[in-house]
Amino acid sequence: MSTFGTLFKVTTYGESHCKSVGCIVDGCPPGLELTEADIQPQLTRRRPGQSKLSTPRNESDLVEIQSGTENGVTLGSPIGMLVKNKDHRPGDYSETDLYPRPSHADWTYIQKYGSKSSSGGGRSSARETIGRVAAGAIAEKVLFKVNKIEIVAFVSSIGKIKMNTDPDNKEFIELLNNISRDDVDSYGPIRCPDEIKREEMVKLIEHYRDSKDSIGGVVTCVIRNCPPGLGEPCFDKLEAKLAHAMLSLPATKGFEFGSGFKGTELPGSKHNDAFIFDENLNRLKTKSNNSGGIQGGISNGENIYFSVAFKSAATISQEQETYTYDGKPGVLAARGRHDPSVTPRAVPIVESMAALVIMDAYLQQQARNSTRLLINN
Amino acid sequence: MSTFGTLFKVTTYGESHCKSVGCIVDGCPPGLELTEADIQPQLTRRRPGQSKLSTPRNESDLVEIQSGTENGVTLGSPIGMLVKNKDHRPGDYSETDLYPRPSHADWTYIQKYGSKSSSGGGRSSARETIGRVAAGAIAEKVLFKVNKIEIVAFVSSIGKIKMNTDPDNKEFIELLNNISRDDVDSYGPIRCPDEIKREEMVKLIEHYRDSKDSIGGVVTCVIRNCPPGLGEPCFDKLEAKLAHAMLSLPATKGFEFGSGFKGTELPGSKHNDAFIFDENLNRLKTKSNNSGGIQGGISNGENIYFSVAFKSAATISQEQETYTYDGKPGVLAARGRHDPSVTPRAVPIVESMAALVIMDAYLQQQARNSTRLLINN
Amino acid sequence: MSTFGTLFKVTTYGESHCKSVGCIVDGCPPGLELTEADIQPQLTRRRPGQSKLSTPRNESDLVEIQSGTENGVTLGSPIGMLVKNKDHRPGDYSETDLYPRPSHADWTYIQKYGSKSSSGGGRSSARETIGRVAAGAIAEKVLFKVNKIEIVAFVSSIGKIKMNTDPDNKEFIELLNNISRDDVDSYGPIRCPDEIKREEMVKLIEHYRDSKDSIGGVVTCVIRNCPPGLGEPCFDKLEAKLAHAMLSLPATKGFEFGSGFKGTELPGSKHNDAFIFDENLNRLKTKSNNSGGIQGGISNGENIYFSVAFKSAATISQEQETYTYDGKPGVLAARGRHDPSVTPRAVPIVESMAALVIMDAYLQQQARNSTRLLINN
Amino acid sequence: MSTFGTLFKVTTYGESHCKSVGCIVDGCPPGLELTEADIQPQLTRRRPGQSKLSTPRNESDLVEIQSGTENGVTLGSPIGMLVKNKDHRPGDYSETDLYPRPSHADWTYIQKYGSKSSSGGGRSSARETIGRVAAGAIAEKVLFKVNKIEIVAFVSSIGKIKMNTDPDNKEFIELLNNISRDDVDSYGPIRCPDEIKREEMVKLIEHYRDSKDSIGGVVTCVIRNCPPGLGEPCFDKLEAKLAHAMLSLPATKGFEFGSGFKGTELPGSKHNDAFIFDENLNRLKTKSNNSGGIQGGISNGENIYFSVAFKSAATISQEQETYTYDGKPGVLAARGRHDPSVTPRAVPIVESMAALVIMDAYLQQQARNSTRLLINN
């Protein structure tokens, strides 16, 4: 449903065209300096209308903290946050009263709930992700404070134009060590670190935009400085929670971490990440990182990295032959404001969900570990 | 942790070399005929030692129902089940006292828990999945009773040898409509429906077995007759729960459903599944199925299908240059009993986790829908 | 933490002096007619400043639905609601900067969170209950729609002045059958159905108000028309969830249902509720109702009734000898606005929490029962 | 349902006459020395047949740890435990095939599940509590290790014979400081610390036993050395979780803590617990303890104490006029083995549930607090 997490819990509300969208963050540790200024940047990165590559729907998306802080410091009580919905134009969606949009959620919402919101995508709209991003921004701040944990996502493919994200590609592995959010934003609205590919990507998106079509892509994300020991076997392995978090995002089709699907092609003798000893850390680390920073469901201290597949946006302006709700053939051409590619805007959303997963796992491990040390005192 | 599900809850216990492994299934509807005979077949399909392709570790894995049934019918109370661990040979694992096995969970378990089980993989062992399979068998029986829901998984790739699982491959889509569990078992221990590929696969596994190595693969799974309306947006979308369930399995690296990662390459105009009207069902259905049976996080009544990547088994018998726990370089050659490919044995495990997800989503939708109908009476 | 319920989930936020207080109700069945007009009455019954018996703090407490409905009908998506905090007067609480108020939460909040909100009771304030009441109003509407379930609470004691609430008192049992919320409100601000006792109660509260003191009391609540079968053994028995819900309210000291503590004095031969056959219902019912409508943790179709003890409000205006935070003796006299008795205002809050418990149990039983019937079809 | 707890989770299974009863304890910190010898004593204190005051049903109730420990130390993985059911005599219950036992769960189980176990009380039987006690014993061991937390329960009333448990009774408050489990057991099977009252209690129970009847009572419990800061407002206040835990026990009718129901009679000026400074602790503590160790839902470091009402056992051997399942009047006289008073045997069960609540709250506070300290480093 609409709550995610065990100790760091996020509950969201809101659809496209209601009064506001928002969330309640429960379990944020007290004593954290926190104001809207910590949260707004990711919301701004998420919001539509940032460039001609994305939907012209323009919303300022200003977050207002309702509770849970005083004098700019968290109290430990739940943090209510909301963003008002300003730009209501339900009229744009009138044609969808007759037609369930293909590959959208219109028809399944009716099957599930017996009705759907008459305008826009309702709860399946990307607007629902605002609460996630606001919550993730808080988690990120805590994670950086406690262990300098950094989370950076970027676009690694659009359509068939793909960066080389193989774990044996040294440049890619090096990139994961260094890329910053500022770097990503410096690449323009496409948010792809590969200089050559990103020009091709921009052209491809423009092509689909101009042909009233859309195209999918992949977002890759790295989590740095995650301490070893996070993740809760057996059902809540770290990769399981990450997969859950990512596939709960609208328009996702797949998740892989470390070597991913290609990793299935490697024999164990090549896939295994041999241990080496690191003098600085004074502990073992791994030579390669096919494991993507997670072994046996538990973080091993290496970079955690994973990729998320986003399909082409279902809502397109070109005509589609399809059927009406009551079973009559016809042609639908959506008139609303549509993204030719949702993938670049998904970057901060992926980061936020990753932060929520790591934050929750971190608190759970703190509970265990601090108690374990007291037992053996 | 070790509990999965909201209304149909499974809690498992047990590691490789303790007295027994087992589970408690809570929330199974009462009035279901159920004996060990309903559960044993999937456990038998899961167990090692079935062929020369898998580990020679031979365990009968007989399940014993402890509670929750009377006269072969479920009472509605929790169903305790256990399988005794018979074949303890911890001596096999003695070398791992010195070396954390690369890409296994030895080192991360110590980081997390401060210790690990001295023998075998402990809780990260595939033996932990017995409880899941026992629970899944019960879920499957309920699902078939209430809506003839069928779940069938098979091997679709081993190493680089791959079936064509593209959604626009009509043979593949046809296969998903018809393949049965009996069919899968008739393909021999490799469990791959493609006659030509499976011979290559067998040879590839034999090759890696003989070179004391291992190889990964992909399991593809179809869920037929799932009614529209299952899945709980926004965080518990059906694909999110499936991804969570699958990535909680040992040795998994990725999950994709419907068109998956390749689907990101298609423009919306091609990826969208147009609606058509089905006279028999007297409702809309989709012409194509790139959506993989799920739209907006909710089942749409089409076949749900997805693939899960399994890496090559981490434990191999050939020598690996690595380090001891205390930071000394050395060479490890595991002596235990090891699978050259875990993928074929993963087939019933994938089915079981799928059944747990669908069962839980089904109960949640029943709660909503039956209450909704009463409201509007 | 701040979420309550499994299928009908309420998450609240807000403390005394932040921007707003509110909640998210997740899992409300779709198709329910719902506007602010359904919710406001209980909020108005809860709000302070209703009479000279309660705190003069005057707040309009107008609820605003943010999401989850369209055209006055629920969508099935989460319902965000908020009530703005209008009447901020943190200055009133300045003395509590030095002194933790005795038997209030000031000191324990600091122990738990390392800090507390500088003004007012923070999250332990009764203002936190607004979200519960708003959510409960929705649950009540559903419950009445589906089974004409009615929930009515009233004051049964103030200080030592007590109604006779023994299960063998026929007048009391009769009262439980008939009392309506309108009746309760017709008794004036004291909300006690006993004509003679309530005058004494009013005098007693006035006495404590005039002596800058406070006094406790008991709220008794009846749930009528609850169908048999609700409650989830073993840990979530219906009485366990009711007890949890009630003891989560501020200032509560105890909970009992049916015969309660006095019931421990009766031998089984007298306490047991013999069965009789009811021609109208065409089923068994019980002759007496010492069980309070719950047997073995499951509703039996009789009236469910229980009582909740509320202590005297901790914040009083008279001087109290106590210590400062840093361990110096001194005298504290709170200057804020304080209730001489919180008990009458607790009436709608108790009703709301009861509604949340029954609603959640109802949905869970619907899931089980509707599926059970399909199995045996 | 059958799982209790958030971080320290217990899941139980088993009814009266199945193969075994047991539980899975998930989330126990690793590194704890643990063998059956730590668990058996509380199970032995719980088991029937200990004296002529209780049922002659004799079961050895030997616990067997299945998993989660190695070499007598916990691994951090789930601890499976079971106790075999040895003494099956379903024949004793044959009469209950015709008659639902008054105030027992026979009829409500049928209403809920559509069936009931044919013999004995099924899941509503006290035998279900074995899993709770086994789990509680583990929690107790951890709690003592980490903070010398001690939990001791005792019988404070049987029928109308009652100890004086008023918070202003200095002897009682002193008793709470000192009473040990050994003390309680030294009082004989009645487990009441009051020398005079306990003789009367024994006689009263014997009286009801001889007249084939039963009688209720109250168990009072103290938790010592609980650190300040435990409990999770707003819905999971410490008293709310304790109330939930206690009312989930079979045959309970009420819960109160600190001053309890009588506390409602005291004005705030008397009920409030003034602060004093404790040189040894170097912190504030309270002069009186009407709060029962909990303020604002959070432990304050004082003794936590509460009382639980247990009704007279529903199953009695004397004849009762009642009705058959199918609505015919008749006379039921149960023939099984029945306790004239369940209250003394409830003592270790109450302790166990208290331990589960405190353990879970402790882990949650450790997560928050250890993270908070890192934030502000």
mmCIF file of N, CA and C in Angstrom, chain A residues 251-308:
data_model
loop_
_atom_site.group_PDB
_atom_site.id
_atom_site.type_symbol
_atom_site.label_atom_id
_atom_site.label_comp_id
_atom_site.label_asym_id
_atom_site.label_seq_id
_atom_site.Cartn_x
_atom_site.Cartn_y
_atom_site.Cartn_z
ATOM 1 N N ALA A 251 6.409 2.897 -14.284
ATOM 2 C CA ALA A 251 7.051 2.681 -15.590
ATOM 3 C C ALA A 251 8.302 1.829 -15.554
ATOM 4 N N THR A 252 8.576 1.168 -14.428
ATOM 5 C CA THR A 252 9.775 0.324 -14.376
ATOM 6 C C THR A 252 9.488 -1.068 -14.928
ATOM 7 N N LYS A 253 10.503 -1.656 -15.524
ATOM 8 C CA LYS A 253 10.371 -3.001 -16.106
ATOM 9 C C LYS A 253 11.408 -3.985 -15.580
ATOM 10 N N GLY A 254 12.449 -3.497 -14.906
ATOM 11 C CA GLY A 254 13.464 -4.435 -14.463
ATOM 12 C C GLY A 254 14.465 -3.805 -13.513
ATOM 13 N N PHE A 255 15.173 -4.671 -12.831
ATOM 14 C CA PHE A 255 16.191 -4.266 -11.857
ATOM 15 C C PHE A 255 17.320 -5.270 -11.929
ATOM 16 N N GLU A 256 18.544 -4.780 -11.891
ATOM 17 C CA GLU A 256 19.678 -5.701 -11.757
ATOM 18 C C GLU A 256 20.759 -4.988 -10.965
ATOM 19 N N PHE A 257 21.585 -5.766 -10.248
ATOM 20 C CA PHE A 257 22.651 -5.126 -9.470
ATOM 21 C C PHE A 257 23.956 -5.862 -9.743
ATOM 22 N N GLY A 258 25.044 -5.140 -9.536
ATOM 23 C CA GLY A 258 26.343 -5.726 -9.844
ATOM 24 C C GLY A 258 26.387 -6.188 -11.284
ATOM 25 N N SER A 259 26.837 -7.415 -11.478
ATOM 26 C CA SER A 259 26.973 -7.935 -12.844
ATOM 27 C C SER A 259 25.626 -8.139 -13.536
ATOM 28 N N GLY A 260 24.557 -8.256 -12.766
ATOM 29 C CA GLY A 260 23.207 -8.305 -13.324
ATOM 30 C C GLY A 260 22.954 -9.480 -14.248
ATOM 31 N N PHE A 261 22.097 -9.254 -15.233
ATOM 32 C CA PHE A 261 21.749 -10.333 -16.153
ATOM 33 C C PHE A 261 22.968 -10.837 -16.910
ATOM 34 N N LYS A 262 23.862 -9.928 -17.271
ATOM 35 C CA LYS A 262 25.063 -10.386 -17.989
ATOM 36 C C LYS A 262 25.932 -11.268 -17.111
ATOM 37 N N GLY A 263 25.836 -11.053 -15.829
ATOM 38 C CA GLY A 263 26.622 -11.860 -14.889
ATOM 39 C C GLY A 263 26.294 -13.336 -14.960
ATOM 40 N N THR A 264 25.107 -13.660 -15.456
ATOM 41 C CA THR A 264 24.742 -15.080 -15.555
ATOM 42 C C THR A 264 25.592 -15.804 -16.585
ATOM 43 N N GLU A 265 26.261 -15.032 -17.429
ATOM 44 C CA GLU A 265 27.061 -15.651 -18.499
ATOM 45 C C GLU A 265 28.467 -16.009 -18.040
ATOM 46 N N LEU A 266 28.836 -15.495 -16.884
ATOM 47 C CA LEU A 266 30.206 -15.733 -16.411
ATOM 48 C C LEU A 266 30.270 -16.966 -15.522
ATOM 49 N N PRO A 267 31.336 -17.772 -15.676
ATOM 50 C CA PRO A 267 31.524 -18.890 -14.749
ATOM 51 C C PRO A 267 31.940 -18.363 -13.369
ATOM 52 N N GLY A 268 31.700 -19.173 -12.358
ATOM 53 C CA GLY A 268 32.043 -18.783 -10.990
ATOM 54 C C GLY A 268 33.484 -18.336 -10.859
ATOM 55 N N SER A 269 34.365 -19.002 -11.547
ATOM 56 C CA SER A 269 35.794 -18.680 -11.421
ATOM 57 C C SER A 269 36.091 -17.253 -11.880
ATOM 58 N N LYS A 270 35.274 -16.722 -12.755
ATOM 59 C CA LYS A 270 35.471 -15.336 -13.201
ATOM 60 C C LYS A 270 34.574 -14.366 -12.452
ATOM 61 N N HIS A 271 33.404 -14.853 -12.060
ATOM 62 C CA HIS A 271 32.431 -13.966 -11.408
ATOM 63 C C HIS A 271 32.799 -13.689 -9.958
ATOM 64 N N ASN A 272 33.405 -14.674 -9.317
ATOM 65 C CA ASN A 272 33.728 -14.499 -7.893
ATOM 66 C C ASN A 272 34.646 -13.305 -7.660
ATOM 67 N N ASP A 273 34.349 -12.563 -6.616
ATOM 68 C CA ASP A 273 35.162 -11.409 -6.242
ATOM 69 C C ASP A 273 36.160 -11.826 -5.162
ATOM 70 N N ALA A 274 37.394 -12.062 -5.586
ATOM 71 C CA ALA A 274 38.410 -12.512 -4.623
ATOM 72 C C ALA A 274 38.658 -11.432 -3.576
ATOM 73 N N PHE A 275 39.023 -11.865 -2.389
ATOM 74 C CA PHE A 275 39.330 -10.913 -1.318
ATOM 75 C C PHE A 275 40.774 -10.442 -1.417
ATOM 76 N N ILE A 276 40.986 -9.227 -0.997
ATOM 77 C CA ILE A 276 42.333 -8.706 -0.773
ATOM 78 C C ILE A 276 42.312 -7.957 0.546
ATOM 79 N N PHE A 277 43.482 -7.669 1.053
ATOM 80 C CA PHE A 277 43.523 -6.957 2.325
ATOM 81 C C PHE A 277 43.820 -5.493 2.084
ATOM 82 N N ASP A 278 43.023 -4.631 2.721
ATOM 83 C CA ASP A 278 43.205 -3.197 2.538
ATOM 84 C C ASP A 278 43.826 -2.612 3.806
ATOM 85 N N GLU A 279 45.039 -2.082 3.654
ATOM 86 C CA GLU A 279 45.766 -1.575 4.830
ATOM 87 C C GLU A 279 45.041 -0.381 5.456
ATOM 88 N N ASN A 280 44.501 0.484 4.607
ATOM 89 C CA ASN A 280 43.851 1.678 5.149
ATOM 90 C C ASN A 280 42.616 1.333 5.971
ATOM 91 N N LEU A 281 41.817 0.482 5.383
ATOM 92 C CA LEU A 281 40.600 0.084 6.096
ATOM 93 C C LEU A 281 40.911 -0.911 7.201
ATOM 94 N N ASN A 282 42.065 -1.529 7.108
ATOM 95 C CA ASN A 282 42.458 -2.598 8.037
ATOM 96 C C ASN A 282 41.422 -3.726 8.044
ATOM 97 N N ARG A 283 40.949 -4.034 6.860
ATOM 98 C CA ARG A 283 40.021 -5.160 6.726
ATOM 99 C C ARG A 283 40.074 -5.655 5.289
ATOM 100 N N LEU A 284 39.445 -6.805 5.081
ATOM 101 C CA LEU A 284 39.351 -7.331 3.725
ATOM 102 C C LEU A 284 38.457 -6.432 2.878
ATOM 103 N N LYS A 285 38.754 -6.400 1.591
ATOM 104 C CA LYS A 285 37.806 -5.871 0.626
ATOM 105 C C LYS A 285 37.896 -6.760 -0.619
ATOM 106 N N THR A 286 37.095 -6.480 -1.637
ATOM 107 C CA THR A 286 37.157 -7.369 -2.790
ATOM 108 C C THR A 286 37.894 -6.678 -3.938
ATOM 109 N N LYS A 287 38.541 -7.532 -4.721
ATOM 110 C CA LYS A 287 39.360 -7.060 -5.847
ATOM 111 C C LYS A 287 38.465 -6.565 -6.983
ATOM 112 N N SER A 288 37.512 -7.353 -7.338
ATOM 113 C CA SER A 288 36.524 -6.952 -8.342
ATOM 114 C C SER A 288 35.205 -6.710 -7.610
ATOM 115 N N ASN A 289 34.201 -6.271 -8.347
ATOM 116 C CA ASN A 289 32.924 -6.002 -7.681
ATOM 117 C C ASN A 289 31.739 -6.447 -8.532
ATOM 118 N N ASN A 290 31.810 -7.719 -8.992
ATOM 119 C CA ASN A 290 30.646 -8.280 -9.671
ATOM 120 C C ASN A 290 29.451 -8.386 -8.730
ATOM 121 N N SER A 291 29.766 -8.486 -7.449
ATOM 122 C CA SER A 291 28.698 -8.632 -6.448
ATOM 123 C C SER A 291 27.893 -7.358 -6.297
ATOM 124 N N GLY A 292 28.394 -6.255 -6.842
ATOM 125 C CA GLY A 292 27.652 -4.999 -6.705
ATOM 126 C C GLY A 292 27.504 -4.555 -5.267
ATOM 127 N N GLY A 293 28.484 -4.910 -4.438
ATOM 128 C CA GLY A 293 28.483 -4.413 -3.067
ATOM 129 C C GLY A 293 27.597 -5.174 -2.101
ATOM 130 N N ILE A 294 27.020 -6.268 -2.565
ATOM 131 C CA ILE A 294 26.108 -7.047 -1.713
ATOM 132 C C ILE A 294 26.419 -8.533 -1.859
ATOM 133 N N GLN A 295 26.677 -9.197 -0.748
ATOM 134 C CA GLN A 295 26.915 -10.645 -0.779
ATOM 135 C C GLN A 295 26.053 -11.322 0.278
ATOM 136 N N GLY A 296 25.287 -12.318 -0.156
ATOM 137 C CA GLY A 296 24.387 -12.986 0.784
ATOM 138 C C GLY A 296 23.303 -12.064 1.311
ATOM 139 N N GLY A 297 23.012 -11.023 0.556
ATOM 140 C CA GLY A 297 21.944 -10.105 0.970
ATOM 141 C C GLY A 297 22.411 -8.997 1.887
ATOM 142 N N ILE A 298 23.726 -8.932 2.111
ATOM 143 C CA ILE A 298 24.296 -8.005 3.092
ATOM 144 C C ILE A 298 25.363 -7.163 2.405
ATOM 145 N N SER A 299 25.371 -5.871 2.678
ATOM 146 C CA SER A 299 26.380 -4.990 2.082
ATOM 147 C C SER A 299 27.769 -5.423 2.544
ATOM 148 N N ASN A 300 28.724 -5.332 1.623
ATOM 149 C CA ASN A 300 30.085 -5.740 1.975
ATOM 150 C C ASN A 300 31.061 -4.559 2.011
ATOM 151 N N GLY A 301 30.534 -3.354 1.945
ATOM 152 C CA GLY A 301 31.404 -2.184 2.058
ATOM 153 C C GLY A 301 31.895 -1.641 0.718
ATOM 154 N N GLU A 302 31.746 -2.427 -0.353
ATOM 155 C CA GLU A 302 32.093 -1.931 -1.696
ATOM 156 C C GLU A 302 30.951 -1.043 -2.215
ATOM 157 N N ASN A 303 31.201 -0.373 -3.317
ATOM 158 C CA ASN A 303 30.127 0.399 -3.939
ATOM 159 C C ASN A 303 28.948 -0.509 -4.278
ATOM 160 N N ILE A 304 27.786 -0.091 -3.857
ATOM 161 C CA ILE A 304 26.564 -0.786 -4.276
ATOM 162 C C ILE A 304 26.098 -0.104 -5.557
ATOM 163 N N TYR A 305 25.905 -0.892 -6.609
ATOM 164 C CA TYR A 305 25.394 -0.254 -7.825
ATOM 165 C C TYR A 305 24.375 -1.156 -8.499
ATOM 166 N N PHE A 306 23.440 -0.521 -9.127
ATOM 167 C CA PHE A 306 22.320 -1.256 -9.732
ATOM 168 C C PHE A 306 21.719 -0.423 -10.847
ATOM 169 N N SER A 307 20.938 -1.076 -11.692
ATOM 170 C CA SER A 307 20.281 -0.388 -12.808
ATOM 171 C C SER A 307 18.792 -0.684 -12.807
ATOM 172 N N VAL A 308 18.037 0.293 -13.264
ATOM 173 C CA VAL A 308 16.585 0.181 -13.289
ATOM 174 C C VAL A 308 16.094 0.517 -14.690
#
